[in-house]
Amino acid sequence: MNIEEAKKYHRMDAIVVGAGLAGLRAALELARDGHEVAVLTKVYPTRSHSGAAQGGIAASLANTTDDSEELHMFDTVKGSDWLGDQNIIEFFVSEAKKTVYEFEHMGVPFSRTEDGRINQRAFGGHQKPRACFSADITGHVLLHTLYEQCLKYNVHFYNEFQVFSLLVEKNISRGVVAWDIRNGGLHTFHAKAVLLATGGYGRAFKVTSNAHANTGDSLGLILENGLPLEDMEFVQFHPTGLFKHGILMSEACRGEGGYLTNGKGERFMEKYAKEKMELAPRDVVSRSEQTEINEGRGGNGDDYVYLDMRHLGEEKIIKRLPQVRDLAINYLKVDMINEPVPIQPTAHYSMGGIPANINTEVLKNPKGDIVVGLYTAGETSCLSLHGANRLGTNSLQEAATFGRVAGTSMSEFVKNNGLENLPANETDNARGKVSALMEGKGKERHSVLKEELQENMTKYAGVYRNEKDMKKLMKVIKELQARYKKVTIDDKGDAYNMDLFEAFEVGNLLSFSEVMIEGAIARKESRGAHFRTDHPKRDDKKWMKHTFAWKTAKGVKLDHTRKAIIYMDRFPPLERKY
Ligand SMILES: Cc1cc2nc3c(=O)[nH]c(=O)nc-3n(C[C@H](O)[C@H](O)[C@H](O)COP(=O)(O)OP(=O)(O)OC[C@H]3O[C@@H](n4cnc5c(N)ncnc54)[C@H](O)[C@@H]3O)c2cc1C
């Protein structure tokens, strides 16, 4: 190895891909245990999507009313429409308080009650106010605090490094190969344990609340390694995306007392969820909005309804929701103090992802066998905690709690295992991807393919779905995949080659979208966020099961043998009404 090569080879105990809440929490745990840990992230750590979270982080602290873990568990089970694994949910709610107090002790500036305790606001589907918050910048303060802690414990940060391939051989993870965005060139990261914490992937849709970086890169990498994804058909549409932009107006708006009205000025939730009204879970509220829009009762007959905050008054809006107010002013020129804000459902959260067990070890099949040394946590993983629908504020909590679990599991693994050899010619796969795009002779543009995918996903696989539309969509995806093989990029340079990394991202979007839609076509029932107008009922006899999906030469292979874990004596399935 010469000096130049040595600069591109990095040996660590553990590698964390992703610097959101999940990745940073894991890295902190590993570093505190004295391990050499590298965090690789394609965006600067504090720009990870976790920082965009507004509303809060759930825990049954009972600081403003009575509450209990059992109630938090029940709400999460019901929210999941009885697809969430109840052993995971039980563990999650029991760890949630500890996670919040840990953040408090690290110095997170939570909003407080009059008597100085952490304040908690109401959120959809939670019977009690359980969202611990910091005005409407909760994710921002959590992320910054964790980042500072990681710096304190000497975590090695490789910012603007994008992972292009996983090094898994003979079922053992050995590291990753990443593109150095700033300078160009591939680097090999060799380690005993690897965590995939690459966040959500809402960018498959046109109208989405997700950041541009949320392209599901690790899902594409898992699939190309012959490994499965789980429950990909479950995509959450958030009811209050800014009209046309999809940018989020936090659920905290309704938590603080905001109403939804249609074009006739009616509070339409009365018809759909009499008891919980605007604070029914997201899937229920999004469907109600879409029905109003489809039946011609949108604002000005257009594809939106209104979020009305005026009755809360200027003082409360400015104190509790300053960021969302600014967003509406900047993007729609609407000030919520004086006017209702036009909103529509927006692709927001992905319940499915890389299957993992309670220790965050990646599963290679529905029986529960693992890939040695490979871990996943946060939104990109599927444990399955949220089942068919996630409750708001449960996902910051998931990312932090299971980030910590990942750190602990990896730490144990690293102590007890040696470093495996790298596969021969370990950079070949990543190098092949780069040269196919740089040297290709085709005429296709990745940005065009991406737009077509997003348009069609929003049109045919949104809040309401049916077989006919989704089959049309599958045809489009297959055509786009064929055209992707002919993508060439114009920029042939090394430094900040956005053309290159965006082209790589589009490949991943196209890859997992196929899996998402095949899973959605196969699931002939309506559960949680997956609503089929041609199969409008939940079917517990056939479908209280998880979907495992692989990509093969012949297309997507599905398996439905893994049953949801239900505690029949405590939380048997009920009709889900709000
Ligand atoms: C607008 C918005 C508001 C939200 N509000 C709330 C809320 O109030 N409460 C709540 O509980 N949840 C909320 N959520 C959901 C929650 O924020 C996310 O689920 C959670 O933060 C995800 O954390 P993460 O660590 O898994 O991923 P992220 O924070 O998304 O981090 C992903 C990381 O992966 C890195 N990465 C990705 N691909 C690669 C690659 N190929 N190579 C290297 N690095 C890569 C990125 O650089 C980034 O650092 C919100 C989501 C959105 C979009």
CSV table of C-alpha atoms in Angstrom, one decimal, residues 26 31 71 88 90 98 203 245 253 261 263 287 296 309 321 325 337 344 442 448-449 478 490-491 500 520 534:
chain,number,residue,atom,x,y,z
A,26,ALA,CA,-25.0,4.9,18.7
A,31,ALA,CA,-17.1,6.1,22.0
A,71,LEU,CA,-51.2,3.5,28.2
A,88,ILE,CA,-40.6,-4.4,20.8
A,90,GLU,CA,-43.2,-3.0,25.4
A,98,LYS,CA,-34.7,7.1,30.4
A,203,ARG,CA,-38.1,11.5,-1.6
A,245,HIS,CA,-44.5,22.1,-1.2
A,253,CYS,CA,-50.2,23.0,15.5
A,261,THR,CA,-61.6,23.2,7.9
A,263,GLY,CA,-63.6,25.0,1.5
A,287,ARG,CA,-57.8,10.1,4.6
A,296,GLY,CA,-64.9,18.8,-4.2
A,309,MET,CA,-54.8,28.6,14.0
A,321,LEU,CA,-44.9,27.7,17.0
A,325,ARG,CA,-45.4,30.3,11.3
A,337,ILE,CA,-52.0,34.6,13.0
A,344,GLN,CA,-52.6,18.8,2.0
A,442,GLY,CA,-26.6,6.8,-22.9
A,448,VAL,CA,-35.9,13.5,-15.4
A,449,LEU,CA,-36.3,9.9,-14.2
A,478,LYS,CA,-39.9,-0.9,-14.6
A,490,ASP,CA,-22.2,15.7,-17.5
A,491,ASP,CA,-19.9,16.5,-14.6
A,500,LEU,CA,-22.7,11.8,-9.6
A,520,ALA,CA,-48.7,-2.8,-1.6
A,534,ASP,CA,-60.6,-2.2,-3.5
